[in-house]
């Protein structure tokens, strides 16, 4: 079994543009050092797997074909610094009914983080060792999904910086196991301290 680092996308590898998010390949702007971070992860023996919510599909802002072009551009930019992504798992759903959206994707689902289906699919597809596999995210939804799977889940101070506590109005929000300045710093820690993984919900 191989370890993996699970990466969120917007706000972790590329800048969070605000508004309706990334709507086309020209909206992709890498966070400095993101490509090198992915390369470092893979050189250390980790799979590099992206797990990302893409509600823009359900809301009618992006088609599945358009999403493919966005991911292709992301892969291209990361690869310029040697960052090869092993797989991208995405959720196109959103539970709200949006006028002009795609009704077939406007549903409640198990894959939209903090749901865990994206992670479960990746784990099954690649035979991932959970005890050696951390998650890196900028949203508390990412942290919640990771913790639900028993993954050590690290936050970064880019993107939402794990400050989106308003998503949890009626219960305590999840707490990142550790916070880092950016994805490069987070990956460097993962590589240097592999024994830290497998203790989800236990911050240092």
Short mmCIF file of C-alpha atoms in Angstrom, two decimals:
data_model
loop_
_atom_site.label_atom_id
_atom_site.label_comp_id
_atom_site.label_asym_id
_atom_site.label_seq_id
_atom_site.Cartn_x
_atom_site.Cartn_y
_atom_site.Cartn_z
CA UNK A 1 0.00 0.00 0.00
CA UNK A 2 1.24 3.47 -0.86
CA UNK A 3 0.84 6.73 1.04
CA UNK A 4 -0.76 9.74 -0.60
CA UNK A 5 -1.05 13.43 0.07
CA UNK A 6 -4.57 14.61 -0.64
CA UNK A 7 -4.67 18.20 -1.87
CA UNK A 8 -7.61 20.52 -2.13
CA UNK A 9 -7.40 22.63 -5.27
CA UNK A 10 -8.59 26.26 -5.10
CA UNK A 11 -6.87 28.08 -2.26
CA UNK A 12 -4.22 25.38 -1.86
CA UNK A 13 -2.60 24.72 -5.25
CA UNK A 14 -4.10 27.65 -7.13
CA UNK A 15 -5.40 30.99 -5.97
CA UNK A 16 -9.00 31.28 -4.81
CA UNK A 17 -10.42 33.86 -7.26
CA UNK A 18 -13.56 34.67 -5.28
CA UNK A 19 -16.96 35.20 -6.87
CA UNK A 20 -18.10 32.01 -8.55
CA UNK A 21 -14.60 30.52 -8.44
CA UNK A 22 -12.52 29.22 -11.32
CA UNK A 23 -14.70 29.28 -14.44
CA UNK A 24 -12.09 28.66 -17.13
CA UNK A 25 -8.45 27.72 -17.67
CA UNK A 26 -7.39 31.37 -17.80
CA UNK A 27 -8.56 31.76 -14.18
CA UNK A 28 -5.89 29.36 -12.92
CA UNK A 29 -3.10 31.14 -11.06
CA UNK A 30 -0.82 28.85 -9.12
CA UNK A 31 0.06 29.69 -5.54
CA UNK A 32 3.83 30.23 -5.52
CA UNK A 33 5.65 26.97 -4.90
CA UNK A 34 2.65 24.72 -5.60
CA UNK A 35 4.30 22.82 -8.44
CA UNK A 36 7.46 22.27 -6.42
CA UNK A 37 5.35 21.08 -3.48
CA UNK A 38 3.64 18.42 -5.60
CA UNK A 39 7.02 17.37 -7.00
CA UNK A 40 8.46 17.11 -3.48
CA UNK A 41 5.54 14.93 -2.40
CA UNK A 42 5.99 12.51 -5.27
CA UNK A 43 9.77 12.38 -4.91
CA UNK A 44 9.21 11.35 -1.29
CA UNK A 45 7.05 8.44 -2.43
CA UNK A 46 3.60 9.96 -1.96
CA UNK A 47 0.85 9.85 -4.53
CA UNK A 48 -0.42 13.35 -5.30
CA UNK A 49 -4.21 13.28 -5.40
CA UNK A 50 -6.54 16.26 -5.72
CA UNK A 51 -10.02 16.15 -4.15
CA UNK A 52 -12.14 19.17 -4.98
CA UNK A 53 -15.72 20.46 -4.82
CA UNK A 54 -16.91 21.91 -8.15
CA UNK A 55 -20.35 23.34 -7.45
CA UNK A 56 -19.92 25.57 -10.52
CA UNK A 57 -21.12 22.60 -12.58
CA UNK A 58 -24.38 22.26 -10.64
CA UNK A 59 -24.90 26.02 -10.75
CA UNK A 60 -24.48 26.13 -14.53
CA UNK A 61 -21.29 28.21 -14.64
CA UNK A 62 -19.08 25.41 -15.98
CA UNK A 63 -19.80 22.27 -18.02
CA UNK A 64 -18.07 18.96 -17.44
CA UNK A 65 -16.15 19.55 -20.66
CA UNK A 66 -15.13 22.99 -19.44
CA UNK A 67 -14.01 21.46 -16.17
CA UNK A 68 -11.72 19.12 -18.09
CA UNK A 69 -9.98 22.11 -19.68
CA UNK A 70 -9.54 23.72 -16.25
CA UNK A 71 -7.95 20.59 -14.84
CA UNK A 72 -5.76 20.20 -17.92
CA UNK A 73 -4.43 23.72 -17.41
CA UNK A 74 -3.83 23.08 -13.72
CA UNK A 75 -1.89 19.91 -14.52
CA UNK A 76 0.11 21.77 -17.16
CA UNK A 77 1.11 24.58 -14.81
CA UNK A 78 2.03 22.24 -11.97
CA UNK A 79 4.09 20.09 -14.34
CA UNK A 80 6.18 23.10 -15.36
CA UNK A 81 7.81 22.78 -11.94
CA UNK A 82 7.82 18.99 -11.99
CA UNK A 83 4.55 18.56 -10.12
CA UNK A 84 2.77 15.56 -11.62
CA UNK A 85 -0.71 14.87 -10.27
CA UNK A 86 -1.68 11.21 -10.06
CA UNK A 87 -5.45 11.78 -10.06
CA UNK A 88 -8.15 14.40 -9.66
CA UNK A 89 -11.43 13.51 -7.96
CA UNK A 90 -14.18 16.11 -8.10
CA UNK A 91 -17.74 16.62 -6.95
CA UNK A 92 -19.98 18.45 -9.47
CA UNK A 93 -22.99 18.60 -7.14
CA UNK A 94 -24.67 21.21 -4.97
CA UNK A 95 -27.84 20.63 -2.93
CA UNK A 96 -29.45 24.00 -3.73
CA UNK A 97 -31.73 24.48 -6.72
CA UNK A 98 -30.20 27.30 -8.76
CA UNK A 99 -32.09 28.89 -11.69
CA UNK A 100 -30.14 28.29 -14.88
CA UNK A 101 -28.20 25.46 -13.28
CA UNK A 102 -27.90 21.80 -14.20
CA UNK A 103 -30.76 19.96 -12.44
CA UNK A 104 -29.08 16.58 -12.70
CA UNK A 105 -26.27 17.87 -10.47
CA UNK A 106 -28.43 19.86 -8.04
CA UNK A 107 -28.68 17.06 -5.51
CA UNK A 108 -27.46 16.11 -2.07
CA UNK A 109 -24.55 13.71 -2.36
CA UNK A 110 -21.82 11.95 -0.42
CA UNK A 111 -18.93 13.29 -2.49
CA UNK A 112 -19.22 17.01 -1.74
CA UNK A 113 -16.77 17.71 1.08
CA UNK A 114 -17.09 17.37 4.03
CA UNK A 115 -18.60 14.20 2.58
CA UNK A 116 -16.03 11.47 2.11
CA UNK A 117 -16.90 9.70 -1.15
CA UNK A 118 -14.10 11.36 -3.15
CA UNK A 119 -11.56 10.19 -0.59
CA UNK A 120 -13.08 6.72 -0.44
CA UNK A 121 -12.93 6.39 -4.22
CA UNK A 122 -9.28 7.40 -4.30
CA UNK A 123 -8.39 5.04 -1.47
CA UNK A 124 -10.10 2.14 -3.25
CA UNK A 125 -8.62 2.96 -6.66
CA UNK A 126 -5.02 3.28 -5.46
CA UNK A 127 -4.91 1.05 -2.38
CA UNK A 128 -3.81 3.96 -0.22
CA UNK A 129 -2.31 3.52 3.25
CA UNK A 130 -4.49 5.78 5.41
CA UNK A 131 -2.10 5.74 8.33
CA UNK A 132 0.60 7.42 6.24
CA UNK A 133 -1.59 9.76 4.20
CA UNK A 134 -2.33 13.38 5.20
CA UNK A 135 -4.71 15.89 3.66
CA UNK A 136 -3.94 19.56 2.98
CA UNK A 137 -6.80 22.05 2.66
CA UNK A 138 -7.72 25.70 3.08
CA UNK A 139 -11.35 25.15 4.12
CA UNK A 140 -12.85 23.55 7.19
CA UNK A 141 -14.85 21.38 4.79
CA UNK A 142 -11.54 19.84 3.74
CA UNK A 143 -10.50 19.30 7.33
CA UNK A 144 -13.86 17.75 8.20
CA UNK A 145 -13.68 15.32 5.29
CA UNK A 146 -10.16 14.30 6.20
CA UNK A 147 -10.95 13.77 9.86
CA UNK A 148 -14.03 11.72 8.97
CA UNK A 149 -11.68 9.30 7.19
CA UNK A 150 -9.15 9.31 10.01
CA UNK A 151 -6.62 11.37 8.04
CA UNK A 152 -4.30 13.85 9.65
CA UNK A 153 -5.57 17.07 8.07
CA UNK A 154 -3.44 20.18 7.76
CA UNK A 155 -4.64 23.71 7.02
CA UNK A 156 -2.91 26.43 5.02
CA UNK A 157 -3.18 30.18 5.44
CA UNK A 158 -3.85 30.73 1.74
CA UNK A 159 -7.38 30.71 0.29
CA UNK A 160 -9.97 30.54 3.06
CA UNK A 161 -7.17 29.93 5.61
CA UNK A 162 -9.55 27.58 7.48
CA UNK A 163 -11.54 30.56 8.77
CA UNK A 164 -14.87 29.51 7.25
CA UNK A 165 -16.46 28.79 10.63
CA UNK A 166 -19.80 30.16 9.38
CA UNK A 167 -20.31 26.81 7.66
CA UNK A 168 -20.84 25.30 11.13
CA UNK A 169 -23.52 27.47 12.77
CA UNK A 170 -24.97 24.72 14.94
CA UNK A 171 -21.93 22.68 15.95
CA UNK A 172 -18.25 23.03 16.70
CA UNK A 173 -16.17 23.29 13.52
CA UNK A 174 -13.36 20.84 12.82
CA UNK A 175 -9.89 21.97 13.85
CA UNK A 176 -6.85 21.49 11.59
CA UNK A 177 -4.19 19.28 13.11
CA UNK A 178 -1.65 21.95 12.26
CA UNK A 179 -1.58 25.18 10.23
CA UNK A 180 1.06 26.15 7.67
CA UNK A 181 1.77 29.27 5.65
CA UNK A 182 1.19 27.52 2.34
CA UNK A 183 1.21 24.18 0.56
CA UNK A 184 4.98 24.15 0.18
CA UNK A 185 5.49 24.44 3.92
CA UNK A 186 2.82 21.82 4.58
CA UNK A 187 4.35 19.28 2.20
CA UNK A 188 7.83 19.89 3.62
CA UNK A 189 6.47 19.03 7.06
CA UNK A 190 4.70 15.91 5.77
CA UNK A 191 7.89 14.65 4.17
CA UNK A 192 10.06 15.44 7.19
CA UNK A 193 7.64 14.03 9.77
CA UNK A 194 5.85 11.02 8.25
CA UNK A 195 5.30 9.50 11.69
CA UNK A 196 2.97 12.42 12.53
CA UNK A 197 0.28 11.00 10.26
CA UNK A 198 -2.50 8.74 11.45
CA UNK A 199 -3.34 10.87 14.51
CA UNK A 200 -6.29 12.79 13.09
CA UNK A 201 -7.80 15.37 15.37
CA UNK A 202 -4.75 15.49 17.64
CA UNK A 203 -2.99 18.83 17.04
CA UNK A 204 0.59 19.17 18.20
#
